[in-house]
Coordinates of C-alpha atoms in Angstrom, one line a residue:
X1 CA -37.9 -13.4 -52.3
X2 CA -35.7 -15.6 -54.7
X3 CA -38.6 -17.5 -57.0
X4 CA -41.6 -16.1 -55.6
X5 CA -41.5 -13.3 -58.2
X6 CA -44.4 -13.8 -60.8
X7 CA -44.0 -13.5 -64.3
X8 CA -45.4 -10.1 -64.0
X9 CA -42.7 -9.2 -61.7
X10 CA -40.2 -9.9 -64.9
X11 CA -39.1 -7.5 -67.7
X12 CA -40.0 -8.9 -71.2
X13 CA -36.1 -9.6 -71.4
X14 CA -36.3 -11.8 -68.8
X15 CA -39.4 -13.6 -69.7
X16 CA -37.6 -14.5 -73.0
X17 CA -34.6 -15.9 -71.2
X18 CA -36.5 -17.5 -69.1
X19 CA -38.8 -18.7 -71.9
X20 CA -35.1 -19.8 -73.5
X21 CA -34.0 -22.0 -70.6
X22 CA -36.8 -23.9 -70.3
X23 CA -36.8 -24.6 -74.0
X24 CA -33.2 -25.8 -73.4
X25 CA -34.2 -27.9 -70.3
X26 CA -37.0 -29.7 -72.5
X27 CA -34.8 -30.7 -75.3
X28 CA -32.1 -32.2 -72.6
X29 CA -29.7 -29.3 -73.1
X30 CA -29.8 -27.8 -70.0
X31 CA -27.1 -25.4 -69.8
X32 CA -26.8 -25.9 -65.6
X33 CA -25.8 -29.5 -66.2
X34 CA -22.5 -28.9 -67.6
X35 CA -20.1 -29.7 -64.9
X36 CA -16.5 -28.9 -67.0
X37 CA -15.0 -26.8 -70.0
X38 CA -11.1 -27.3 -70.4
X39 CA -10.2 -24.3 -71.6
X40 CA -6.5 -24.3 -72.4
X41 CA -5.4 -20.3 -73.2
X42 CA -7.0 -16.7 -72.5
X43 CA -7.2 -13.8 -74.7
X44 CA -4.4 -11.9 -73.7
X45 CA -2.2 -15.2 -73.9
X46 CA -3.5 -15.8 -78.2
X47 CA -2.4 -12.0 -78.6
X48 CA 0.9 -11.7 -77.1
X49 CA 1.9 -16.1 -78.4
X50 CA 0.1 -15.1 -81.8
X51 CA 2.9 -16.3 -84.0
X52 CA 3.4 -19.3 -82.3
X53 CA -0.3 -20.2 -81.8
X54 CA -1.3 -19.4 -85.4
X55 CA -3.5 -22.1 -87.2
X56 CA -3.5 -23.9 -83.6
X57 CA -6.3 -25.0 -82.1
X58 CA -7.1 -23.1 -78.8
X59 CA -10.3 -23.6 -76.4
X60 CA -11.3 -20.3 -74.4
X61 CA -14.2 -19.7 -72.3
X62 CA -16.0 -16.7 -70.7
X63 CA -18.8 -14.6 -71.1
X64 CA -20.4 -13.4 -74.5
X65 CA -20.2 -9.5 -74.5
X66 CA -21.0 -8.6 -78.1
X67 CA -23.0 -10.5 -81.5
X68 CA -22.8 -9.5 -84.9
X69 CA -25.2 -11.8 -87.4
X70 CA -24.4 -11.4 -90.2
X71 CA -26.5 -14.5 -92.2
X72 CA -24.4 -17.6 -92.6
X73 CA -21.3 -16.5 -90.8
X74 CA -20.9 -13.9 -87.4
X75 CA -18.9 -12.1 -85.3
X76 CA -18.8 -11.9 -81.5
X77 CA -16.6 -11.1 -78.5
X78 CA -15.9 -13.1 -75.5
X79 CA -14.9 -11.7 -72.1
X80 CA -12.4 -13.6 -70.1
X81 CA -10.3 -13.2 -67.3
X82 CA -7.8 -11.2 -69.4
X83 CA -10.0 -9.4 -71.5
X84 CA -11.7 -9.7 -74.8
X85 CA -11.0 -12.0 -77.7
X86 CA -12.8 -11.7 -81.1
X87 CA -14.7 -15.3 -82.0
X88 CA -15.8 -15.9 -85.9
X89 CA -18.5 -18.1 -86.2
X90 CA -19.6 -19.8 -89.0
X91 CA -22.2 -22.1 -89.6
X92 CA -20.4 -24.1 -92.7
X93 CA -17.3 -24.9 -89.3
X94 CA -19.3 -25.5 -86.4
X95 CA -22.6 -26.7 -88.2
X96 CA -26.3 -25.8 -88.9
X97 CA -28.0 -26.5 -85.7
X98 CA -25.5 -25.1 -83.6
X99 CA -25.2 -22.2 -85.5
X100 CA -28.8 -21.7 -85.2
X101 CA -28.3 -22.2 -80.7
X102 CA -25.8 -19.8 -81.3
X103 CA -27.8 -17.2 -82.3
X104 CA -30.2 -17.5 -80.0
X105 CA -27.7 -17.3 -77.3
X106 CA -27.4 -14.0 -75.3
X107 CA -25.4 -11.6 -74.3
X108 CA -24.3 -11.7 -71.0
X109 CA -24.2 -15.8 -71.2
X110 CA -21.0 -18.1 -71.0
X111 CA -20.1 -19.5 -73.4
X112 CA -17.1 -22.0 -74.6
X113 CA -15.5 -21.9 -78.0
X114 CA -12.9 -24.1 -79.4
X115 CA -11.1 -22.7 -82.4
X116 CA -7.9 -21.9 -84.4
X117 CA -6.4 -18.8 -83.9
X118 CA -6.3 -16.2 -86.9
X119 CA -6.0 -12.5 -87.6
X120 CA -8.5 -11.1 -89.5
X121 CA -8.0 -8.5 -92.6
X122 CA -8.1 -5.5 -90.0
X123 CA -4.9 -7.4 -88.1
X124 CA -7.4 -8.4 -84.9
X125 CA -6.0 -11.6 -83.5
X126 CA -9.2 -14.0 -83.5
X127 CA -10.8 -17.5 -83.1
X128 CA -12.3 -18.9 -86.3
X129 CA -14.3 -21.3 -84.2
X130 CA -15.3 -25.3 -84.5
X131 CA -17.2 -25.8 -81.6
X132 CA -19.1 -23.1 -80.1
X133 CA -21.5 -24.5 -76.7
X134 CA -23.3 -22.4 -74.2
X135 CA -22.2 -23.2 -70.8
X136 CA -24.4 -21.0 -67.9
X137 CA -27.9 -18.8 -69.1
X138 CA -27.8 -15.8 -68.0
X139 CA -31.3 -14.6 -66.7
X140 CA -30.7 -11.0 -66.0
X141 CA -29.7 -8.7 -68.9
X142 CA -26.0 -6.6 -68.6
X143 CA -26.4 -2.9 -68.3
X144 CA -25.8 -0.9 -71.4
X145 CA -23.7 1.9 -69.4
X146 CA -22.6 1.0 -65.9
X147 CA -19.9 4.0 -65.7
X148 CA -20.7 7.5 -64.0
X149 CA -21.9 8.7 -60.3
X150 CA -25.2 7.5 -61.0
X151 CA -24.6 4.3 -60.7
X152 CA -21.7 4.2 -58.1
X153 CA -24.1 2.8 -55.7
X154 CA -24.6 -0.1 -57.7
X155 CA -21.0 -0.8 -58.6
X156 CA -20.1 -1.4 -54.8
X157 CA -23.3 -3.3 -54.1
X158 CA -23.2 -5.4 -57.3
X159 CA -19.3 -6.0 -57.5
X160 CA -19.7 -9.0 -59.8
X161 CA -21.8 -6.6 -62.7
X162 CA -19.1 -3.9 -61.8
X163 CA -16.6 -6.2 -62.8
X164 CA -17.9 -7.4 -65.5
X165 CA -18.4 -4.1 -67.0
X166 CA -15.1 -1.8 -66.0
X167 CA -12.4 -3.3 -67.2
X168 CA -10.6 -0.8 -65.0
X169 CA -12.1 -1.9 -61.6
X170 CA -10.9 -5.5 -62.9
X171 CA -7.5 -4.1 -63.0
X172 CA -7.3 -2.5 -59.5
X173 CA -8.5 -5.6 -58.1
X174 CA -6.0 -8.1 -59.9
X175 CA -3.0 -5.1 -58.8
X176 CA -4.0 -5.2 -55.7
X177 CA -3.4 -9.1 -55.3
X178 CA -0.2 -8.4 -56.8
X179 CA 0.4 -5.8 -54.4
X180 CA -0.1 -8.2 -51.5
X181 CA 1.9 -11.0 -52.8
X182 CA 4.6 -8.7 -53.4
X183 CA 4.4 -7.8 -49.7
X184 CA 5.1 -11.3 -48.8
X185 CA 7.1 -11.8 -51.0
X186 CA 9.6 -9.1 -49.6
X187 CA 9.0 -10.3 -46.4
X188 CA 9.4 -13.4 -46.7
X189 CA 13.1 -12.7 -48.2
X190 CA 14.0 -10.9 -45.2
X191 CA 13.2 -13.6 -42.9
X192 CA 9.5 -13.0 -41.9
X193 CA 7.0 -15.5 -40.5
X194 CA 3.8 -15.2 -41.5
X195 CA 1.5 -16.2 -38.6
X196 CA -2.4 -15.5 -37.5
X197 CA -3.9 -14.6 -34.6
X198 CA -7.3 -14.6 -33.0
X199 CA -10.3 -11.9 -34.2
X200 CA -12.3 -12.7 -31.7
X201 CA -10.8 -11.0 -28.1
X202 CA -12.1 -10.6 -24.9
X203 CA -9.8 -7.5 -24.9
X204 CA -9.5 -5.3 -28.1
X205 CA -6.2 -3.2 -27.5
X206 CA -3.6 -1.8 -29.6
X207 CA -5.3 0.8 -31.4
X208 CA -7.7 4.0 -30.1
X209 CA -10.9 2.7 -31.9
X210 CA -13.9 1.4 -30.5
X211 CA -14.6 -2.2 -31.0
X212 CA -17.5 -4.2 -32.3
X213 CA -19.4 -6.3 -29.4
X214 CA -20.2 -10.0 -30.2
X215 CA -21.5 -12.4 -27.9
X216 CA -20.3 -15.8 -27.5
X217 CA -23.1 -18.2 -26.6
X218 CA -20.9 -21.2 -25.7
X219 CA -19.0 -19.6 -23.3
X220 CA -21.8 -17.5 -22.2
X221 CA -19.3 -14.4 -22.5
X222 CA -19.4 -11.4 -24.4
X223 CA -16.3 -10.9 -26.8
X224 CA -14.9 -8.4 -29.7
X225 CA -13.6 -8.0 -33.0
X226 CA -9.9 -6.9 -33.0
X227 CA -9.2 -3.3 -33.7
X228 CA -5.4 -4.1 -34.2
X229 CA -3.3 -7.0 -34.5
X230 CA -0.5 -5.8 -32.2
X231 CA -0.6 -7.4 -28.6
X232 CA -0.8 -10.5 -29.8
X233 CA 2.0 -10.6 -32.4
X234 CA 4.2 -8.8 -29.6
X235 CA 3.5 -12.4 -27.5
X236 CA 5.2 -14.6 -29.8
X237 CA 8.1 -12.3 -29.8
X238 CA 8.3 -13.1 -26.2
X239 CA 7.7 -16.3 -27.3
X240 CA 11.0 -16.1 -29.1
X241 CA 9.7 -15.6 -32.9
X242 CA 11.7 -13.2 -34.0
X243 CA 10.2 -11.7 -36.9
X244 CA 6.2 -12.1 -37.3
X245 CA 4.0 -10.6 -39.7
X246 CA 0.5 -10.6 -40.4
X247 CA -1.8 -9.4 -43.0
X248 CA -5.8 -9.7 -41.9
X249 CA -8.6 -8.1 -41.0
X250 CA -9.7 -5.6 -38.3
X251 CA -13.3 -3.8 -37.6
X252 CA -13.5 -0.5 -36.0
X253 CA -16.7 0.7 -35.4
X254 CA -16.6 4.5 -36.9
X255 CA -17.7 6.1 -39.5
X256 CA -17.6 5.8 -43.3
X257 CA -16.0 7.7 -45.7
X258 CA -13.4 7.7 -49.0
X259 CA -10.7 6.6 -46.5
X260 CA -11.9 4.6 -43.8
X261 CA -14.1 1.2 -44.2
X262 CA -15.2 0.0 -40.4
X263 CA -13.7 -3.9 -41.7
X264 CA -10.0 -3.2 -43.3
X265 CA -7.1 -4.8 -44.3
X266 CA -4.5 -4.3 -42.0
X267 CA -0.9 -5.7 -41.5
X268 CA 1.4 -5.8 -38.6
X269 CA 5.2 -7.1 -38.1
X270 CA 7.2 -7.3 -35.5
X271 CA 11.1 -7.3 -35.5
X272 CA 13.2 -8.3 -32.1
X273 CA 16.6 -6.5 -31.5
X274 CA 15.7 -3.2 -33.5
X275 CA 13.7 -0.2 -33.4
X276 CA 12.1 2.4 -35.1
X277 CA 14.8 3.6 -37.4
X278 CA 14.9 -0.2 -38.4
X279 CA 11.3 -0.5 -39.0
X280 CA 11.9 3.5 -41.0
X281 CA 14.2 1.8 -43.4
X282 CA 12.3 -1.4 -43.6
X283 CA 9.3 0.5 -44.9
X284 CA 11.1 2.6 -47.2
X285 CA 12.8 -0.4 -49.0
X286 CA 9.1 -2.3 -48.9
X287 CA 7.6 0.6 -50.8
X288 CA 9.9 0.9 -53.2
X289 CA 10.5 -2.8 -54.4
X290 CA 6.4 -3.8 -53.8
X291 CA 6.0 -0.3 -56.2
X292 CA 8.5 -1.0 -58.7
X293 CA 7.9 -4.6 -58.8
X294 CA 3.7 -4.1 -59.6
X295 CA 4.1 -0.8 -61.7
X296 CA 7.2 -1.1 -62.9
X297 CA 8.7 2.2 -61.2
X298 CA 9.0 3.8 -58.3
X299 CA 7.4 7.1 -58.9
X300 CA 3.7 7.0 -58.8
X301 CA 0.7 9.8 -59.9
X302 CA -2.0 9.9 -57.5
X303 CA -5.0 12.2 -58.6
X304 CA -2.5 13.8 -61.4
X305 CA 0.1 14.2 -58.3
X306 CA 3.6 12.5 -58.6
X307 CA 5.3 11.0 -55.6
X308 CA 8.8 10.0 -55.4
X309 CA 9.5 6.7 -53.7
X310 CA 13.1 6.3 -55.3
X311 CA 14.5 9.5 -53.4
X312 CA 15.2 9.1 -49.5
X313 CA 11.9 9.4 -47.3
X314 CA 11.9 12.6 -45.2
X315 CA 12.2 12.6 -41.9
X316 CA 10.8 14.8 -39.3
X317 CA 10.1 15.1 -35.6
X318 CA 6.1 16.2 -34.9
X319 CA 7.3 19.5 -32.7
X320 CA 9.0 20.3 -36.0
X321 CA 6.4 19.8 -38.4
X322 CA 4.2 21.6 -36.3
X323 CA 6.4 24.6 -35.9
X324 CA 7.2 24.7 -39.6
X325 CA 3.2 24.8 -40.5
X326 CA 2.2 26.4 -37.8
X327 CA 4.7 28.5 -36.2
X328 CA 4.0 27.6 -32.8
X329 CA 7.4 26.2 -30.9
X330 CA 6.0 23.3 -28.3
X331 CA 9.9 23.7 -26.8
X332 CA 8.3 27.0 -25.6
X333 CA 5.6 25.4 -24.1
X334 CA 5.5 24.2 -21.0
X335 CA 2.9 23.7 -19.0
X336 CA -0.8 22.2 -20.0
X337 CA -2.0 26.1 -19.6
X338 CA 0.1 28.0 -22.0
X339 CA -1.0 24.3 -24.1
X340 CA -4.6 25.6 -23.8
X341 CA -4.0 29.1 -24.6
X342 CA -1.9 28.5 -27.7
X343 CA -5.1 26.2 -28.8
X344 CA -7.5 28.2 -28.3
X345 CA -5.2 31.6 -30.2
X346 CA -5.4 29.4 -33.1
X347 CA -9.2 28.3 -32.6
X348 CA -8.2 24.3 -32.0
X349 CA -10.8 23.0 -30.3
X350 CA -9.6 20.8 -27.5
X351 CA -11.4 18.9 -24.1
X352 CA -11.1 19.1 -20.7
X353 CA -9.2 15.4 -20.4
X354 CA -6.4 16.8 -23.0
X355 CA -3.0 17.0 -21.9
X356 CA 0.0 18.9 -23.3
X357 CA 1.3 16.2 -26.0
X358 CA -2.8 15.7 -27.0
X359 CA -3.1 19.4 -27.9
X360 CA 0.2 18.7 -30.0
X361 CA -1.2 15.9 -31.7
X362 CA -4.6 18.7 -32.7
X363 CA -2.0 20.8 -33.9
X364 CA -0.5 18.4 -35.8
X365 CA -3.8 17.2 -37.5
X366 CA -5.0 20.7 -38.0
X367 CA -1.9 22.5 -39.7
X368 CA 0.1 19.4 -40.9
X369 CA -1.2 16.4 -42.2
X370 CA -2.3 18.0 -45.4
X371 CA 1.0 19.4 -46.6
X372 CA 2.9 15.8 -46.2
X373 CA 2.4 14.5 -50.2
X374 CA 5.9 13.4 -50.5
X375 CA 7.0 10.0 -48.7
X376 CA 7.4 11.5 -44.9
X377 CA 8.2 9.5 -41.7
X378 CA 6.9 12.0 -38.9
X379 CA 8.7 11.3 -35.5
X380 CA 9.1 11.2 -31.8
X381 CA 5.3 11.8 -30.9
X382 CA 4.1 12.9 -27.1
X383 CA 3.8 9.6 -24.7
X384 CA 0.0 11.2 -23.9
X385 CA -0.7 9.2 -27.7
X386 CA 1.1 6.5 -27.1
X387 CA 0.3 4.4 -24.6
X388 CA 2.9 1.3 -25.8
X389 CA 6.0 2.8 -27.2
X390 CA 9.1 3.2 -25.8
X391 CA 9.7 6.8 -24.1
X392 CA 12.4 8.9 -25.3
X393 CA 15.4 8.4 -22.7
X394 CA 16.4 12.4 -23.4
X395 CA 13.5 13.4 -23.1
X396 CA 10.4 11.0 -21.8
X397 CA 7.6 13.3 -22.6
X398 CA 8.3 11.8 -26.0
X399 CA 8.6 8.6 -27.7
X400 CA 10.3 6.9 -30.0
X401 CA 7.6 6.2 -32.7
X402 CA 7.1 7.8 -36.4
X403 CA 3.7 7.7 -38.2
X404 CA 4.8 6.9 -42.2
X405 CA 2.8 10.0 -44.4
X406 CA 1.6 10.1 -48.4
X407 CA -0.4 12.1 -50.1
X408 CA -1.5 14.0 -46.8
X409 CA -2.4 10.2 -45.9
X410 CA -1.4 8.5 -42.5
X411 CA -0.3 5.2 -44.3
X412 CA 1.9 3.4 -41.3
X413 CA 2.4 4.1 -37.4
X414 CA 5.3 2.1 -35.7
X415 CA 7.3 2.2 -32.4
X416 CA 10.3 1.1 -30.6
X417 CA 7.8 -1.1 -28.6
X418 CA 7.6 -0.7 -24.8
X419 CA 9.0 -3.8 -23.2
X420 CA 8.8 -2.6 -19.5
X421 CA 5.8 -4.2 -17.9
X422 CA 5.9 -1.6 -14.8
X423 CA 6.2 1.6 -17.4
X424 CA 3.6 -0.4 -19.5
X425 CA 0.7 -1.0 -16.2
X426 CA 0.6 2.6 -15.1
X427 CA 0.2 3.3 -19.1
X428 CA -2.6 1.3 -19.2
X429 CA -4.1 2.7 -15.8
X430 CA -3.7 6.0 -17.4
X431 CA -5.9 4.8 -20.6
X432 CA -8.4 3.4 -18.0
X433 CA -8.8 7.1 -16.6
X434 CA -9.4 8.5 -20.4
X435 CA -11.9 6.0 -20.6
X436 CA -13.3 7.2 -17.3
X437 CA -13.4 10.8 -18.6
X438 CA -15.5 9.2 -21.8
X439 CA -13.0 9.0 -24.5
X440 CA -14.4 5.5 -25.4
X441 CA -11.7 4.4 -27.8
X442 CA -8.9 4.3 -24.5
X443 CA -6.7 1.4 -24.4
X444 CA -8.1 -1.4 -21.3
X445 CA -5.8 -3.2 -19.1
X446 CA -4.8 -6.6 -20.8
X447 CA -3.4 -8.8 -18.1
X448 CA -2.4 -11.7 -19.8
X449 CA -0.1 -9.5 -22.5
X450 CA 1.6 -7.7 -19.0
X451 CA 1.9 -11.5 -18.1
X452 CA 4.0 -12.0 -21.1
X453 CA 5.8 -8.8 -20.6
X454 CA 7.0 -9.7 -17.5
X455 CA 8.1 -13.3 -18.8
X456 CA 10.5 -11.0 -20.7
X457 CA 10.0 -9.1 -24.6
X458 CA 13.7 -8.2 -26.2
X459 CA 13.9 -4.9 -27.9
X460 CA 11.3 -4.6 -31.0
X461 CA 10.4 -2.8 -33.8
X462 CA 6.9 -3.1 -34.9
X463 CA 4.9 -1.3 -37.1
X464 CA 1.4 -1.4 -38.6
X465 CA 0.6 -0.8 -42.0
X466 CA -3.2 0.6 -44.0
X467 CA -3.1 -2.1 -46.6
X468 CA -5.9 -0.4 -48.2
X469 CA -4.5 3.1 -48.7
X470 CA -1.7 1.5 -50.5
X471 CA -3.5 -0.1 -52.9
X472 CA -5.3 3.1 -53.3
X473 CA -2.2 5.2 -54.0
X474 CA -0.4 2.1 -56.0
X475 CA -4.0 1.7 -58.1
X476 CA -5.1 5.7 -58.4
X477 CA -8.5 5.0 -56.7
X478 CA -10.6 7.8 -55.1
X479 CA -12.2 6.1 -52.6
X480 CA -11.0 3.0 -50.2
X481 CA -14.7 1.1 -51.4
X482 CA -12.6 1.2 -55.1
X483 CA -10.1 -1.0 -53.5
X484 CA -12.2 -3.5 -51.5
X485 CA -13.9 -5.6 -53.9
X486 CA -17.5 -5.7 -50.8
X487 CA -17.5 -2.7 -49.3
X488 CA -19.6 -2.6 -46.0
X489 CA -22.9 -0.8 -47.3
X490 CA -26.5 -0.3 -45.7
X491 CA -28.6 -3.1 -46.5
X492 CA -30.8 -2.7 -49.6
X493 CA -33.8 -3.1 -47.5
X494 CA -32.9 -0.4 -44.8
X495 CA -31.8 2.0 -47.8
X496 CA -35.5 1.6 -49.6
X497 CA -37.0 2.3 -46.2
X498 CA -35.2 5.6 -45.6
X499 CA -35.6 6.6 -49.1
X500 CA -39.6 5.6 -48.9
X501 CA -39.3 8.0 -45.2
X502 CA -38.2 10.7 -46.8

């Protein structure tokens, strides 16, 4: 209800701003009107040009974050995109009735100041100022503390007062545009296209996750967000496009938690003539110059951990892993029984539709995951998992695809990409039966991608990459909602109704 709230409805700070505004509005000085400030420098810009800016005139903008009055002359700070910059105003410079606006201005408001640039007796770089207008009122005072679990709620559900207030959550947010445009960047140099592809599908494949269901009232069809970005790229490689990329979006419709976000960042790329040991030492050097280039190293602390992206990555096959954390030998295994009974002697709990190479995969996630903190490329994972990767020509019960580990985090899966249309239909028909036996995130049948399969697909490398968990190791944040700037949340008015049920 935007201005149906009453007076009453206000707090008594908000009744003065209000009161404030309209006393602006009825001397013609209404602060909404303003259409322009040129501002010409930012605070960390005066600081680090001070000598050459000195005694220059400078005009900054932002919002006010701090008032001293002290009688004729003040001090206050202003909050910019680069931080804060100390403003002296003083009523002899800027004159008697804007002195007098000024301190009936409010903290929280923007404001533009125009100024030369000083340091005062304590060596803070400041702006003596000359001109000193209010630009935008704000209505709604700033919190005084907005840091602490209390409040975390808030910060992802009000972004714009979080960043106001944490200059920290600032930060992650401006690394992690950095981290992206280093991607590119990288990409770009090694002769990537960047290209984008449809997120509405009438067949979500690539990925075991269940889709979100839309319906498209024009067509009269029902459609659904992409899980992945993968069969489509893989077309314009049989289109001839060598080397595509793309960074986007994708909505899985699971749960929530400090790693997963059901709408994510996810990028893809797709490489003709190599495979997966290509796409191994293409993600290696990617880490290591988008690290060094937005950091400034290549060795990074997670959670007080260090993790080495200068040294080689590690490389290990799954059955290996497993055996080394585990001690169970899959080479010993080999039939879906003595699968089973090696489950359930180390109480993994399986289903009925689970094959030999699925049971490997529990292991896996059960005994190994955790342990991989260093940069690891885990290998050569059973076809059961892996429904469009090449098989293993010695041995076909395997294929050729690594998923890249950090910090016990899955943070990349890539394949030497099937490219056999027959091998890749009775894949398919195979998901369709998991899906039959209820495992609802099962690949479908795509027939126009088997189309293009059959017009011909060289060998690729592709891989897909969580853009989100990197930022989150590259920016030390605890949760994924610290690295996406609008988290997907319950509605405010669903939240008040469970906590009014309970």
């Amino acid at each position: 209800m935007a201005e149906n709230r009453t007076i009453q409805d206000l707090s008594e700070q908000e009744q003065i701003r209000r009161e404030k505004l309209a006393a602006l509005q009825q001397s013609g000085k209404d602060p909404y009107q303003i259409r322009k400030y040129d501002v010409t420098h930012h605070s960390e810009e005066i600081r680090t040009q001070f000598d050459a800016l000195e005694g220059q005139e400078v005009a900054i903008a932002g919002r006010l974050m701090s008032k001293r009055i002290m009688g004729k002359a003040s001090f206050c700070h202003l909050q910019d995109l680069q931080g804060m910059m100390q403003v002296y105003v003083a009523r002899d410079a800027i004159g008697e009735e804007a002195y007098a606006e000024f301190k009936k201005d409010d903290i929280g408001d923007i404001v533009g100041v125009r100024g030369t640039v000083f340091k005062t007796k304590t060596g803070e770089v400041s702006v003596h100022a000359v001109e000193f207008r209010l630009l935008s009122k704000s209505l709604k005072p700033l919190p005084e503390k907005f840091h602490g679990l209390t409040n975390v709620d808030l910060r992802y559900r009000q972004r714009y007062v979080d960043l106001i207030m944490n200059p920290e959550s600032k930060d992650t947010f401006i690394k992690r545009s950095r981290i992206i445009s280093a991607i590119r960047r990288f990409l770009d140099s090694q002769g990537f296209m960047e290209v984008e592809t449809p997120m509405l599908v009438a067949n979500a494949g690539g990925a075991a996750a269940r889709p979100f269901e839309t319906h498209f009232n024009a067509l009269d069809e029902d459609f659904k967000l992409r899980i992945s970005l993968e069969l489509y790229l893989k077309r314009l490689i049989v289109g001839g496009l060598e080397r595509v990329y793309e960074i986007g979006r994708v909505f899985r419709n699971e749960g929530l938690d400090t790693r997963h976000n059901p709408e994510f960042t996810l990028m893809e790329l797709y490489q003709a003539y190599t495979d997966y040991h290509g796409m191994m030492d293409l993600t290696e050097n990617m880490y290591r110059t988008v690290a060094q280039e937005v950091l400034g190293t290549t060795t990074i602390v997670y959670n007080d951990v260090e993790m080495d992206l200068g040294k080689p990555f590690a490389r290990i096959t799954m059955k290996d892993a497993v055996k080394q954390y585990s001690g169970v030998d899959f080479d010993q295994i080999r039939t879906l029984e003595q699968a089973r009974a090696a489950a359930k002697e180390h109480h993994i709990e399986f289903e009925e539709r689970h094959k030999k190479g699925d049971i490997l995969n529990l292991f896996f996630e059960a005994y190994v995951e955790e342990h991989l903190i260093q940069p690891t490329f885990v290998m050569d994972h059973p076809v059961e998992i892996s429904p469009l990767t090449k098989r293993k020509p010695e041995d076909p019960d395997y294929v050729e695809r690594f998923e890249f580990f950090m910090n016990g985090w899955e943070m990349a899966n890539a394949y030497s990409e099937l490219n056999d249309p027959i091998d890749q239909r009775a894949r398919f028909a195979a998901q369709e039966e998991q899906f039959a036996q209820g495992d609802e995130e099962a690949n479908h049948t795509d027939e126009d991608f088997l189309n293009a399969l059959e017009i011909g697909m060289p060998p690729t490398g592709g891989i897909g990459y969580g853009i989100d968990r990197m930022c989150m190791l590259l920016t030390d944040s605890a949760a994924i909602r610290d690295v996406l700037l609008f988290p997907t949340m319950k509605t405010q008015g669903k939240q008040d109704q469970e906590k009014g049920e309970d």
